[in-house]
Amino acid sequence: MAGSPPAAIVASDRFPTGPPAETLQRVVARLFEFQEVLGGLDAIGVASFGPVDLSPSSATYGCLLETPKPGWSGTPILRPLEEAFGVPVVLASDVEGAALSEGLSGAARGLESFVYITVGTGIGAGVVSQSRLLRGLLHPEFGHVAVPRRPGDDFPGVCPFHGACLEGMASGPAMAARWGMPAEQLTGPTREAALALEAQYLASGLRSLVYTLAPERIVIGGGVGLTEGLLPLVREALATELAGYPGIDWFTNPSFVAPAALGAMAGGAGALVLAATASSQYR
């Protein structure tokens, strides 16, 4: 995607992720084409799947860490782009990029503190606090927090690292493994049971966010996250999880857990925000 945020998109493209070298070569080639269209690039923003090393002081800065995506662990993301184009390259996780775009022109517009969560192939979160991305040594890894197992649930989870973490219990692959088909194909009583259980696991994760970050809003996106009928169940389950504590009605207001507004455009639009703010507070 090339242009400037929030809406001036001049060119865009989408292709599946393949082997690292092939995919990165294709990205570089496409960016050279964008450069021809634009007459030059001022900066490049990258919103990458993770986990990715975002610490400039680290020897593996700009590289993917131990990722379940086959063949990608240790792949440098930042260096090939810096060497090819010689412009500032700003790197963030894909959900951080989506969070920035939702904050600029989507479901969190005008808010200073919010969390964007994607629930799909994996589960991830981008956290904005006081209008800045919140990080430590790493971007938040919300999908791998521990969640209490629901009574009677013996599903082992699908996370290759933790088994029954939030992602292992509530991601798209987890739902497909548990119910024998993807979430979008479920129907009737099976669909109702699946969404109810999904909402309970997600609410357990959201409870942790409420008590550690107290955001103004939680925005949920992703193919599973935006399943019709799921978010009302999540709001209801979250109210049960919070059990009246700390007594702030804001966290049980229907607008507190909101659907993402930008859909599949969020990550790419977030990369544009990163490029446009290469030297600002978002870096």
Short mmCIF file of C-alpha atoms in Angstrom, two decimals:
data_model
loop_
_atom_site.label_atom_id
_atom_site.label_comp_id
_atom_site.label_asym_id
_atom_site.label_seq_id
_atom_site.Cartn_x
_atom_site.Cartn_y
_atom_site.Cartn_z
CA MET A 1 0.00 0.00 0.00
CA ALA A 2 1.40 3.41 -0.96
CA GLY A 3 0.21 6.92 -0.19
CA SER A 4 -0.28 8.92 2.97
CA PRO A 5 -2.73 8.44 5.85
CA PRO A 6 -5.52 8.38 6.52
CA ALA A 7 -7.19 8.17 3.13
CA ALA A 8 -4.73 9.14 0.37
CA ILE A 9 -3.95 5.62 -0.91
CA VAL A 10 -2.33 5.83 -4.32
CA ALA A 11 -1.59 2.15 -4.95
CA SER A 12 -2.01 -1.16 -3.17
CA ASP A 13 -1.43 -4.86 -3.65
CA ARG A 14 -2.05 -8.07 -1.75
CA PHE A 15 -0.41 -11.46 -2.11
CA PRO A 16 -0.04 -14.55 0.10
CA THR A 17 2.95 -15.03 2.36
CA GLY A 18 5.31 -17.62 0.92
CA PRO A 19 8.92 -18.58 1.72
CA PRO A 20 10.88 -15.69 3.28
CA ALA A 21 13.34 -14.89 0.47
CA GLU A 22 10.69 -15.10 -2.23
CA THR A 23 8.20 -13.01 -0.30
CA LEU A 24 10.66 -10.28 0.63
CA GLN A 25 11.93 -10.08 -2.95
CA ARG A 26 8.35 -9.62 -4.10
CA VAL A 27 7.78 -6.90 -1.48
CA VAL A 28 10.91 -5.02 -2.58
CA ALA A 29 9.96 -5.30 -6.25
CA ARG A 30 6.45 -4.01 -5.56
CA LEU A 31 7.79 -1.10 -3.54
CA PHE A 32 10.06 -0.14 -6.43
CA GLU A 33 6.93 -0.03 -8.60
CA PHE A 34 5.18 2.14 -6.01
CA GLN A 35 8.22 4.40 -5.99
CA GLU A 36 7.84 4.87 -9.75
CA VAL A 37 4.18 5.81 -9.31
CA LEU A 38 4.89 8.27 -6.49
CA GLY A 39 8.12 9.69 -7.83
CA GLY A 40 9.98 8.55 -4.72
CA LEU A 41 9.43 7.24 -1.20
CA ASP A 42 9.94 9.42 1.88
CA ALA A 43 9.73 6.53 4.34
CA ILE A 44 8.51 2.96 4.62
CA GLY A 45 6.26 1.59 7.33
CA VAL A 46 6.14 -2.14 7.99
CA ALA A 47 3.41 -3.79 10.04
CA SER A 48 4.69 -7.35 10.30
CA PHE A 49 3.38 -10.58 11.74
CA GLY A 50 5.37 -11.60 14.76
CA PRO A 51 6.86 -11.96 17.14
CA VAL A 52 9.36 -9.46 15.83
CA ASP A 53 12.32 -7.86 17.62
CA LEU A 54 11.54 -4.14 17.97
CA SER A 55 14.38 -3.17 20.34
CA PRO A 56 16.99 -1.02 18.50
CA SER A 57 19.66 -2.09 21.01
CA SER A 58 19.17 -5.78 20.23
CA ALA A 59 21.49 -7.74 17.93
CA THR A 60 18.40 -9.16 16.21
CA TYR A 61 16.56 -5.84 15.85
CA GLY A 62 14.20 -5.95 12.88
CA CYS A 63 14.20 -9.75 12.70
CA LEU A 64 11.39 -12.19 13.34
CA LEU A 65 11.77 -14.17 16.54
CA GLU A 66 10.51 -17.71 17.17
CA THR A 67 7.38 -17.71 15.03
CA PRO A 68 5.07 -20.63 14.22
CA LYS A 69 5.10 -19.53 10.55
CA PRO A 70 7.30 -22.19 8.89
CA GLY A 71 10.73 -21.00 7.80
CA TRP A 72 10.40 -17.41 9.02
CA SER A 73 12.09 -17.57 12.45
CA GLY A 74 15.16 -15.32 12.45
CA THR A 75 14.32 -13.67 9.11
CA PRO A 76 15.48 -10.03 8.88
CA ILE A 77 12.59 -7.76 7.87
CA LEU A 78 14.11 -4.32 8.36
CA ARG A 79 17.56 -4.63 6.76
CA PRO A 80 16.52 -5.65 3.21
CA LEU A 81 14.23 -2.62 2.95
CA GLU A 82 16.79 -0.20 4.37
CA GLU A 83 19.45 -1.47 1.95
CA ALA A 84 17.14 -1.37 -1.07
CA PHE A 85 15.66 2.09 -0.58
CA GLY A 86 17.89 4.15 1.73
CA VAL A 87 14.94 5.83 3.46
CA PRO A 88 13.72 5.56 7.07
CA VAL A 89 11.98 2.23 7.68
CA VAL A 90 9.69 2.06 10.72
CA LEU A 91 8.75 -1.39 11.98
CA ALA A 92 5.84 -2.48 14.15
CA SER A 93 3.77 -5.59 14.65
CA ASP A 94 0.78 -6.01 12.37
CA VAL A 95 -1.66 -5.46 15.22
CA GLU A 96 0.20 -2.33 16.31
CA GLY A 97 -0.21 -1.00 12.79
CA ALA A 98 -3.90 -1.81 12.85
CA ALA A 99 -4.20 -0.10 16.24
CA LEU A 100 -2.66 3.10 14.85
CA SER A 101 -5.00 3.18 11.88
CA GLU A 102 -8.09 2.46 14.01
CA GLY A 103 -6.97 5.29 16.30
CA LEU A 104 -6.50 7.71 13.43
CA SER A 105 -9.65 7.08 11.44
CA GLY A 106 -11.44 4.02 12.80
CA ALA A 107 -13.23 2.71 15.86
CA ALA A 108 -10.84 4.36 18.35
CA ARG A 109 -10.67 7.75 16.69
CA GLY A 110 -10.11 10.55 19.20
CA LEU A 111 -9.13 8.25 22.08
CA GLU A 112 -5.80 8.44 23.89
CA SER A 113 -5.79 4.91 25.34
CA PHE A 114 -7.19 1.83 23.69
CA VAL A 115 -6.35 -1.72 22.68
CA TYR A 116 -6.83 -3.21 19.24
CA ILE A 117 -7.19 -6.99 19.23
CA THR A 118 -7.25 -9.27 16.23
CA VAL A 119 -8.83 -12.70 16.57
CA GLY A 120 -8.20 -14.81 13.51
CA THR A 121 -5.37 -17.13 12.50
CA GLY A 122 -3.76 -15.97 15.74
CA ILE A 123 -4.65 -13.55 18.51
CA GLY A 124 -2.67 -10.37 19.00
CA ALA A 125 -3.00 -6.92 20.51
CA GLY A 126 -1.71 -3.45 19.78
CA VAL A 127 -1.81 -1.13 22.80
CA VAL A 128 -1.97 2.65 22.58
CA SER A 129 -1.52 4.58 25.83
CA GLN A 130 -1.49 8.39 25.98
CA SER A 131 -1.51 8.34 22.16
CA ARG A 132 1.70 6.26 22.00
CA LEU A 133 2.31 2.62 21.23
CA LEU A 134 3.00 0.79 24.48
CA ARG A 135 5.95 -1.61 24.40
CA GLY A 136 8.59 -3.08 26.62
CA LEU A 137 11.42 -5.24 25.31
CA LEU A 138 8.84 -6.66 22.92
CA HIS A 139 5.45 -5.71 21.56
CA PRO A 140 2.55 -7.08 23.63
CA GLU A 141 1.94 -10.81 23.14
CA PHE A 142 -1.66 -10.87 24.29
CA GLY A 143 -2.49 -14.10 22.49
CA HIS A 144 -0.17 -16.05 24.76
CA VAL A 145 -1.56 -14.98 28.12
CA ALA A 146 -2.90 -17.78 30.31
CA VAL A 147 -6.67 -18.16 30.58
CA PRO A 148 -8.55 -20.40 33.00
CA ARG A 149 -9.89 -23.56 31.41
CA ARG A 150 -13.69 -23.66 31.38
CA PRO A 151 -15.31 -26.42 33.46
CA GLY A 152 -15.62 -29.62 31.46
CA ASP A 153 -13.42 -28.38 28.62
CA ASP A 154 -10.67 -30.90 27.88
CA PHE A 155 -9.57 -29.41 24.55
CA PRO A 156 -5.74 -29.38 24.66
CA GLY A 157 -5.30 -26.16 22.69
CA VAL A 158 -3.40 -25.61 19.45
CA CYS A 159 -0.56 -23.28 20.46
CA PRO A 160 2.73 -25.06 19.65
CA PHE A 161 4.39 -23.30 22.60
CA HIS A 162 1.78 -23.23 25.38
CA GLY A 163 -1.08 -25.45 24.30
CA ALA A 164 -3.99 -23.88 26.16
CA CYS A 165 -3.11 -20.16 26.18
CA LEU A 166 -5.69 -17.68 24.83
CA GLU A 167 -4.54 -18.17 21.24
CA GLY A 168 -4.41 -21.92 21.73
CA MET A 169 -8.01 -21.97 22.93
CA ALA A 170 -9.75 -19.20 20.99
CA SER A 171 -7.97 -18.50 17.68
CA GLY A 172 -9.46 -19.49 14.34
CA PRO A 173 -7.38 -22.69 14.14
CA ALA A 174 -8.43 -23.54 17.70
CA MET A 175 -12.10 -23.21 16.80
CA ALA A 176 -11.63 -25.30 13.66
CA ALA A 177 -9.80 -28.03 15.60
CA ARG A 178 -12.33 -28.02 18.43
CA TRP A 179 -15.50 -28.03 16.31
CA GLY A 180 -14.28 -29.81 13.19
CA MET A 181 -14.74 -26.86 10.83
CA PRO A 182 -13.89 -23.15 10.59
CA ALA A 183 -16.00 -20.72 12.59
CA GLU A 184 -17.66 -19.27 9.49
CA GLN A 185 -19.04 -22.72 8.55
CA LEU A 186 -20.66 -23.47 11.90
CA THR A 187 -24.46 -23.48 12.02
CA GLY A 188 -27.34 -24.08 14.41
CA PRO A 189 -26.80 -25.24 18.01
CA THR A 190 -23.12 -26.03 17.33
CA ARG A 191 -22.53 -22.43 16.26
CA GLU A 192 -24.31 -21.13 19.36
CA ALA A 193 -22.22 -23.33 21.65
CA ALA A 194 -19.01 -22.41 19.83
CA LEU A 195 -19.64 -18.66 20.06
CA ALA A 196 -20.63 -18.87 23.71
CA LEU A 197 -17.40 -20.69 24.60
CA GLU A 198 -15.34 -18.39 22.41
CA ALA A 199 -16.82 -15.36 24.15
CA GLN A 200 -15.94 -16.77 27.57
CA TYR A 201 -12.29 -17.32 26.67
CA LEU A 202 -11.98 -13.92 25.05
CA ALA A 203 -13.61 -12.26 28.05
CA SER A 204 -11.05 -13.91 30.34
CA GLY A 205 -8.31 -12.30 28.28
CA LEU A 206 -10.07 -8.93 28.20
CA ARG A 207 -10.42 -8.99 31.97
CA SER A 208 -6.62 -8.98 32.21
CA LEU A 209 -6.45 -5.96 29.89
CA VAL A 210 -9.05 -4.04 31.88
CA TYR A 211 -7.23 -4.60 35.16
CA THR A 212 -3.70 -3.96 33.88
CA LEU A 213 -4.29 -1.15 31.35
CA ALA A 214 -7.77 0.30 31.99
CA PRO A 215 -8.14 1.40 28.34
CA GLU A 216 -10.85 3.72 27.11
CA ARG A 217 -11.92 1.14 24.53
CA ILE A 218 -11.13 -2.34 23.29
CA VAL A 219 -11.48 -2.68 19.52
CA ILE A 220 -11.83 -6.20 18.14
CA GLY A 221 -11.11 -7.22 14.56
CA GLY A 222 -10.07 -10.27 12.62
CA GLY A 223 -12.09 -12.92 10.84
CA VAL A 224 -13.20 -14.65 14.04
CA GLY A 225 -13.43 -11.47 16.11
CA LEU A 226 -15.98 -9.95 13.74
CA THR A 227 -18.14 -13.07 13.52
CA GLU A 228 -21.76 -11.99 13.60
CA GLY A 229 -23.23 -12.30 17.08
CA LEU A 230 -19.92 -12.77 18.91
CA LEU A 231 -19.27 -9.31 20.36
CA PRO A 232 -22.56 -9.07 22.30
CA LEU A 233 -21.65 -12.37 23.94
CA VAL A 234 -18.15 -11.09 24.72
CA ARG A 235 -19.58 -7.96 26.38
CA GLU A 236 -21.92 -10.09 28.47
CA ALA A 237 -19.16 -12.51 29.46
CA LEU A 238 -16.80 -9.64 30.31
CA ALA A 239 -19.37 -8.12 32.66
CA THR A 240 -19.56 -11.51 34.41
CA GLU A 241 -15.77 -11.72 34.59
CA LEU A 242 -15.46 -8.24 36.12
CA ALA A 243 -18.15 -9.04 38.70
CA GLY A 244 -18.78 -5.37 39.47
CA TYR A 245 -15.15 -4.51 40.21
CA PRO A 246 -13.86 -1.79 40.26
CA GLY A 247 -17.31 -0.24 40.05
CA ILE A 248 -16.77 1.81 36.88
CA ASP A 249 -19.71 1.55 34.51
CA TRP A 250 -17.49 2.46 31.57
CA PHE A 251 -16.14 -1.09 31.29
CA THR A 252 -19.61 -2.59 30.90
CA ASN A 253 -20.88 0.08 28.49
CA PRO A 254 -21.68 -1.50 25.09
CA SER A 255 -19.30 0.91 23.37
CA PHE A 256 -16.34 -0.26 25.46
CA VAL A 257 -15.87 -3.42 23.35
CA ALA A 258 -16.29 -2.20 19.78
CA PRO A 259 -15.93 -3.80 16.36
CA ALA A 260 -13.00 -2.69 14.21
CA ALA A 261 -14.02 -0.26 11.50
CA LEU A 262 -11.30 -0.61 8.87
CA GLY A 263 -11.40 -4.35 8.22
CA ALA A 264 -8.67 -5.80 6.02
CA MET A 265 -7.31 -2.29 5.31
CA ALA A 266 -6.27 -1.69 8.93
CA GLY A 267 -2.79 -3.21 8.81
CA GLY A 268 -1.79 -1.54 5.55
CA ALA A 269 -3.23 1.78 6.64
CA GLY A 270 -1.28 1.42 9.87
CA ALA A 271 1.93 0.92 7.92
CA LEU A 272 1.24 4.25 6.20
CA VAL A 273 0.79 5.86 9.62
CA LEU A 274 4.15 4.44 10.68
CA ALA A 275 5.84 5.80 7.55
CA ALA A 276 4.22 9.22 7.93
CA THR A 277 5.25 9.47 11.57
CA ALA A 278 8.76 8.10 11.12
CA SER A 279 10.19 10.63 13.59
CA SER A 280 7.16 11.22 15.81
CA GLN A 281 5.70 9.74 18.98
CA TYR A 282 4.64 6.47 17.36
CA ARG A 283 8.16 5.31 16.65
#
